[in-house]
Amino acid sequence: MSVIHQDHQDIVLSAFIQPMDISTQAGRRRKFDLLKPLRQWLDDLEIKNRKLAYLIAKLIPAQCPFERDIVLFGRKIAHIPPMCKLNPLYDQFVGLRFRALCYLVDQCGEDIQSYC
């Protein structure tokens, strides 16, 4: 839950997992993000190994595997939206997959069409 101060009123916005405002001793507010170390580690991870790049490209899908259209008698009756974006580390995983694919193309000269 995060709080936004606007015109001396507190507005409370619910969120899945986002940084929370916590008070410090000086009365200032700072963000508290429980997943920040893991996000930072994933963002700083360098791909320097062909086997690791292959593994990352295989494990992290190019598209959300949960998104579906439900069709009955040839008509679309429902759509299940991509649930991957609810993952608080979604952006870091997408970036990591992109860096792995770039390594395979730039450093190894591989064709990555099979991963797309």
PDB file of C-alpha atoms in Angstrom:
ATOM      1  CA  MET A   1       0.000   0.000   0.000  1.00  0.00           C
ATOM      2  CA  SER A   2       1.458   3.385  -0.883  1.00  0.00           C
ATOM      3  CA  VAL A   3       0.394   6.805   0.304  1.00  0.00           C
ATOM      4  CA  ILE A   4       0.496   9.938  -1.855  1.00  0.00           C
ATOM      5  CA  HIS A   5       0.338  13.354  -0.184  1.00  0.00           C
ATOM      6  CA  GLN A   6      -1.616  15.921  -2.160  1.00  0.00           C
ATOM      7  CA  ASP A   7      -3.014  19.209  -0.804  1.00  0.00           C
ATOM      8  CA  HIS A   8      -2.563  18.064   2.803  1.00  0.00           C
ATOM      9  CA  GLN A   9      -4.796  15.038   2.303  1.00  0.00           C
ATOM     10  CA  ASP A  10      -3.641  11.453   2.315  1.00  0.00           C
ATOM     11  CA  ILE A  11      -4.711   9.375  -0.670  1.00  0.00           C
ATOM     12  CA  VAL A  12      -4.256   5.650  -0.152  1.00  0.00           C
ATOM     13  CA  LEU A  13      -3.670   3.544  -3.256  1.00  0.00           C
ATOM     14  CA  SER A  14      -3.596  -0.221  -3.086  1.00  0.00           C
ATOM     15  CA  ALA A  15      -0.959  -2.078  -5.083  1.00  0.00           C
ATOM     16  CA  PHE A  16       0.341  -5.618  -5.423  1.00  0.00           C
ATOM     17  CA  ILE A  17       3.924  -5.098  -4.266  1.00  0.00           C
ATOM     18  CA  GLN A  18       5.279  -1.594  -4.538  1.00  0.00           C
ATOM     19  CA  PRO A  19       7.557   0.525  -2.412  1.00  0.00           C
ATOM     20  CA  MET A  20       5.915   1.816   0.759  1.00  0.00           C
ATOM     21  CA  ASP A  21       6.498   5.183   2.376  1.00  0.00           C
ATOM     22  CA  ILE A  22       7.922   4.881   5.851  1.00  0.00           C
ATOM     23  CA  SER A  23       8.712   7.690   8.218  1.00  0.00           C
ATOM     24  CA  THR A  24      12.263   8.459   9.227  1.00  0.00           C
ATOM     25  CA  GLN A  25      13.381  10.171  12.422  1.00  0.00           C
ATOM     26  CA  ALA A  26      13.862  13.538  10.704  1.00  0.00           C
ATOM     27  CA  GLY A  27      10.225  13.572   9.583  1.00  0.00           C
ATOM     28  CA  ARG A  28      11.124  12.963   5.942  1.00  0.00           C
ATOM     29  CA  ARG A  29       9.702  10.038   4.037  1.00  0.00           C
ATOM     30  CA  ARG A  30      11.675   7.417   2.182  1.00  0.00           C
ATOM     31  CA  LYS A  31      10.642   4.462   0.056  1.00  0.00           C
ATOM     32  CA  PHE A  32      10.906   0.950   1.458  1.00  0.00           C
ATOM     33  CA  ASP A  33      11.067  -1.753  -1.198  1.00  0.00           C
ATOM     34  CA  LEU A  34      11.436  -5.296   0.055  1.00  0.00           C
ATOM     35  CA  LEU A  35      12.391  -6.641  -3.388  1.00  0.00           C
ATOM     36  CA  LYS A  36      14.895  -3.901  -4.263  1.00  0.00           C
ATOM     37  CA  PRO A  37      18.022  -6.040  -3.633  1.00  0.00           C
ATOM     38  CA  LEU A  38      16.696  -8.823  -5.871  1.00  0.00           C
ATOM     39  CA  ARG A  39      15.661  -6.338  -8.578  1.00  0.00           C
ATOM     40  CA  GLN A  40      19.089  -4.719  -8.439  1.00  0.00           C
ATOM     41  CA  TRP A  41      20.848  -8.103  -8.625  1.00  0.00           C
ATOM     42  CA  LEU A  42      18.811  -9.153 -11.673  1.00  0.00           C
ATOM     43  CA  ASP A  43      19.434  -5.801 -13.385  1.00  0.00           C
ATOM     44  CA  ASP A  44      23.181  -5.982 -12.705  1.00  0.00           C
ATOM     45  CA  LEU A  45      23.571  -9.619 -13.783  1.00  0.00           C
ATOM     46  CA  GLU A  46      25.925  -9.780 -16.770  1.00  0.00           C
ATOM     47  CA  ILE A  47      25.699 -12.579 -19.284  1.00  0.00           C
ATOM     48  CA  LYS A  48      29.198 -13.860 -20.061  1.00  0.00           C
ATOM     49  CA  ASN A  49      28.529 -17.546 -20.644  1.00  0.00           C
ATOM     50  CA  ARG A  50      26.878 -19.203 -23.641  1.00  0.00           C
ATOM     51  CA  LYS A  51      25.289 -21.980 -21.566  1.00  0.00           C
ATOM     52  CA  LEU A  52      23.814 -19.470 -19.110  1.00  0.00           C
ATOM     53  CA  ALA A  53      22.430 -17.392 -21.988  1.00  0.00           C
ATOM     54  CA  TYR A  54      20.813 -20.505 -23.508  1.00  0.00           C
ATOM     55  CA  LEU A  55      19.315 -21.460 -20.144  1.00  0.00           C
ATOM     56  CA  ILE A  56      17.860 -17.988 -19.553  1.00  0.00           C
ATOM     57  CA  ALA A  57      16.437 -17.811 -23.088  1.00  0.00           C
ATOM     58  CA  LYS A  58      14.762 -21.207 -22.618  1.00  0.00           C
ATOM     59  CA  LEU A  59      13.431 -20.632 -19.094  1.00  0.00           C
ATOM     60  CA  ILE A  60      11.953 -17.155 -19.571  1.00  0.00           C
ATOM     61  CA  PRO A  61       9.174 -17.261 -22.184  1.00  0.00           C
ATOM     62  CA  ALA A  62       8.854 -14.633 -24.936  1.00  0.00           C
ATOM     63  CA  GLN A  63       5.114 -14.282 -24.292  1.00  0.00           C
ATOM     64  CA  CYS A  64       2.987 -14.785 -21.234  1.00  0.00           C
ATOM     65  CA  PRO A  65       1.950 -18.461 -21.240  1.00  0.00           C
ATOM     66  CA  PHE A  66      -1.230 -17.726 -19.268  1.00  0.00           C
ATOM     67  CA  GLU A  67      -2.888 -15.377 -21.788  1.00  0.00           C
ATOM     68  CA  ARG A  68      -5.662 -17.238 -23.603  1.00  0.00           C
ATOM     69  CA  ASP A  69      -8.783 -16.740 -25.669  1.00  0.00           C
ATOM     70  CA  ILE A  70     -11.592 -19.126 -24.761  1.00  0.00           C
ATOM     71  CA  VAL A  71     -13.416 -20.169 -27.918  1.00  0.00           C
ATOM     72  CA  LEU A  72     -16.664 -22.122 -27.986  1.00  0.00           C
ATOM     73  CA  PHE A  73     -18.197 -23.239 -31.278  1.00  0.00           C
ATOM     74  CA  GLY A  74     -15.849 -20.966 -33.217  1.00  0.00           C
ATOM     75  CA  ARG A  75     -16.737 -17.836 -31.196  1.00  0.00           C
ATOM     76  CA  LYS A  76     -14.549 -16.114 -28.676  1.00  0.00           C
ATOM     77  CA  ILE A  77     -16.474 -16.050 -25.411  1.00  0.00           C
ATOM     78  CA  ALA A  78     -13.784 -14.896 -22.996  1.00  0.00           C
ATOM     79  CA  HIS A  79     -10.221 -13.610 -22.814  1.00  0.00           C
ATOM     80  CA  ILE A  80      -7.800 -14.377 -19.999  1.00  0.00           C
ATOM     81  CA  PRO A  81      -5.413 -11.410 -19.752  1.00  0.00           C
ATOM     82  CA  PRO A  82      -1.646 -11.847 -19.365  1.00  0.00           C
ATOM     83  CA  MET A  83      -1.052 -12.587 -15.702  1.00  0.00           C
ATOM     84  CA  CYS A  84       2.729 -12.237 -15.943  1.00  0.00           C
ATOM     85  CA  LYS A  85       2.541  -8.491 -15.401  1.00  0.00           C
ATOM     86  CA  LEU A  86       1.338  -9.164 -11.862  1.00  0.00           C
ATOM     87  CA  ASN A  87       4.807 -10.542 -11.143  1.00  0.00           C
ATOM     88  CA  PRO A  88       6.723  -7.796  -9.293  1.00  0.00           C
ATOM     89  CA  LEU A  89       9.949  -8.890 -11.046  1.00  0.00           C
ATOM     90  CA  TYR A  90       8.433  -9.027 -14.556  1.00  0.00           C
ATOM     91  CA  ASP A  91      10.491  -6.134 -15.972  1.00  0.00           C
ATOM     92  CA  GLN A  92      13.729  -7.552 -14.598  1.00  0.00           C
ATOM     93  CA  PHE A  93      13.071 -10.988 -16.122  1.00  0.00           C
ATOM     94  CA  VAL A  94      12.206  -9.494 -19.519  1.00  0.00           C
ATOM     95  CA  GLY A  95      15.392  -7.412 -19.406  1.00  0.00           C
ATOM     96  CA  LEU A  96      17.469 -10.428 -18.417  1.00  0.00           C
ATOM     97  CA  ARG A  97      16.055 -12.474 -21.313  1.00  0.00           C
ATOM     98  CA  PHE A  98      16.768  -9.614 -23.698  1.00  0.00           C
ATOM     99  CA  ARG A  99      20.377  -9.345 -22.505  1.00  0.00           C
ATOM    100  CA  ALA A 100      20.812 -13.127 -22.888  1.00  0.00           C
ATOM    101  CA  LEU A 101      19.488 -13.027 -26.458  1.00  0.00           C
ATOM    102  CA  CYS A 102      21.710 -10.039 -27.285  1.00  0.00           C
ATOM    103  CA  TYR A 103      24.721 -11.941 -25.943  1.00  0.00           C
ATOM    104  CA  LEU A 104      23.878 -14.957 -28.104  1.00  0.00           C
ATOM    105  CA  VAL A 105      23.605 -12.782 -31.213  1.00  0.00           C
ATOM    106  CA  ASP A 106      26.452 -10.313 -30.617  1.00  0.00           C
ATOM    107  CA  GLN A 107      29.079 -12.460 -28.913  1.00  0.00           C
ATOM    108  CA  CYS A 108      28.271 -15.976 -30.113  1.00  0.00           C
ATOM    109  CA  GLY A 109      26.865 -15.217 -33.574  1.00  0.00           C
ATOM    110  CA  GLU A 110      23.852 -17.453 -32.915  1.00  0.00           C
ATOM    111  CA  ASP A 111      20.509 -17.379 -34.725  1.00  0.00           C
ATOM    112  CA  ILE A 112      17.853 -16.699 -32.089  1.00  0.00           C
ATOM    113  CA  GLN A 113      14.721 -17.131 -34.230  1.00  0.00           C
ATOM    114  CA  SER A 114      13.857 -20.324 -32.362  1.00  0.00           C
ATOM    115  CA  TYR A 115      13.626 -18.318 -29.101  1.00  0.00           C
ATOM    116  CA  CYS A 116      11.246 -15.643 -30.428  1.00  0.00           C
TER     117      CYS A 116
END
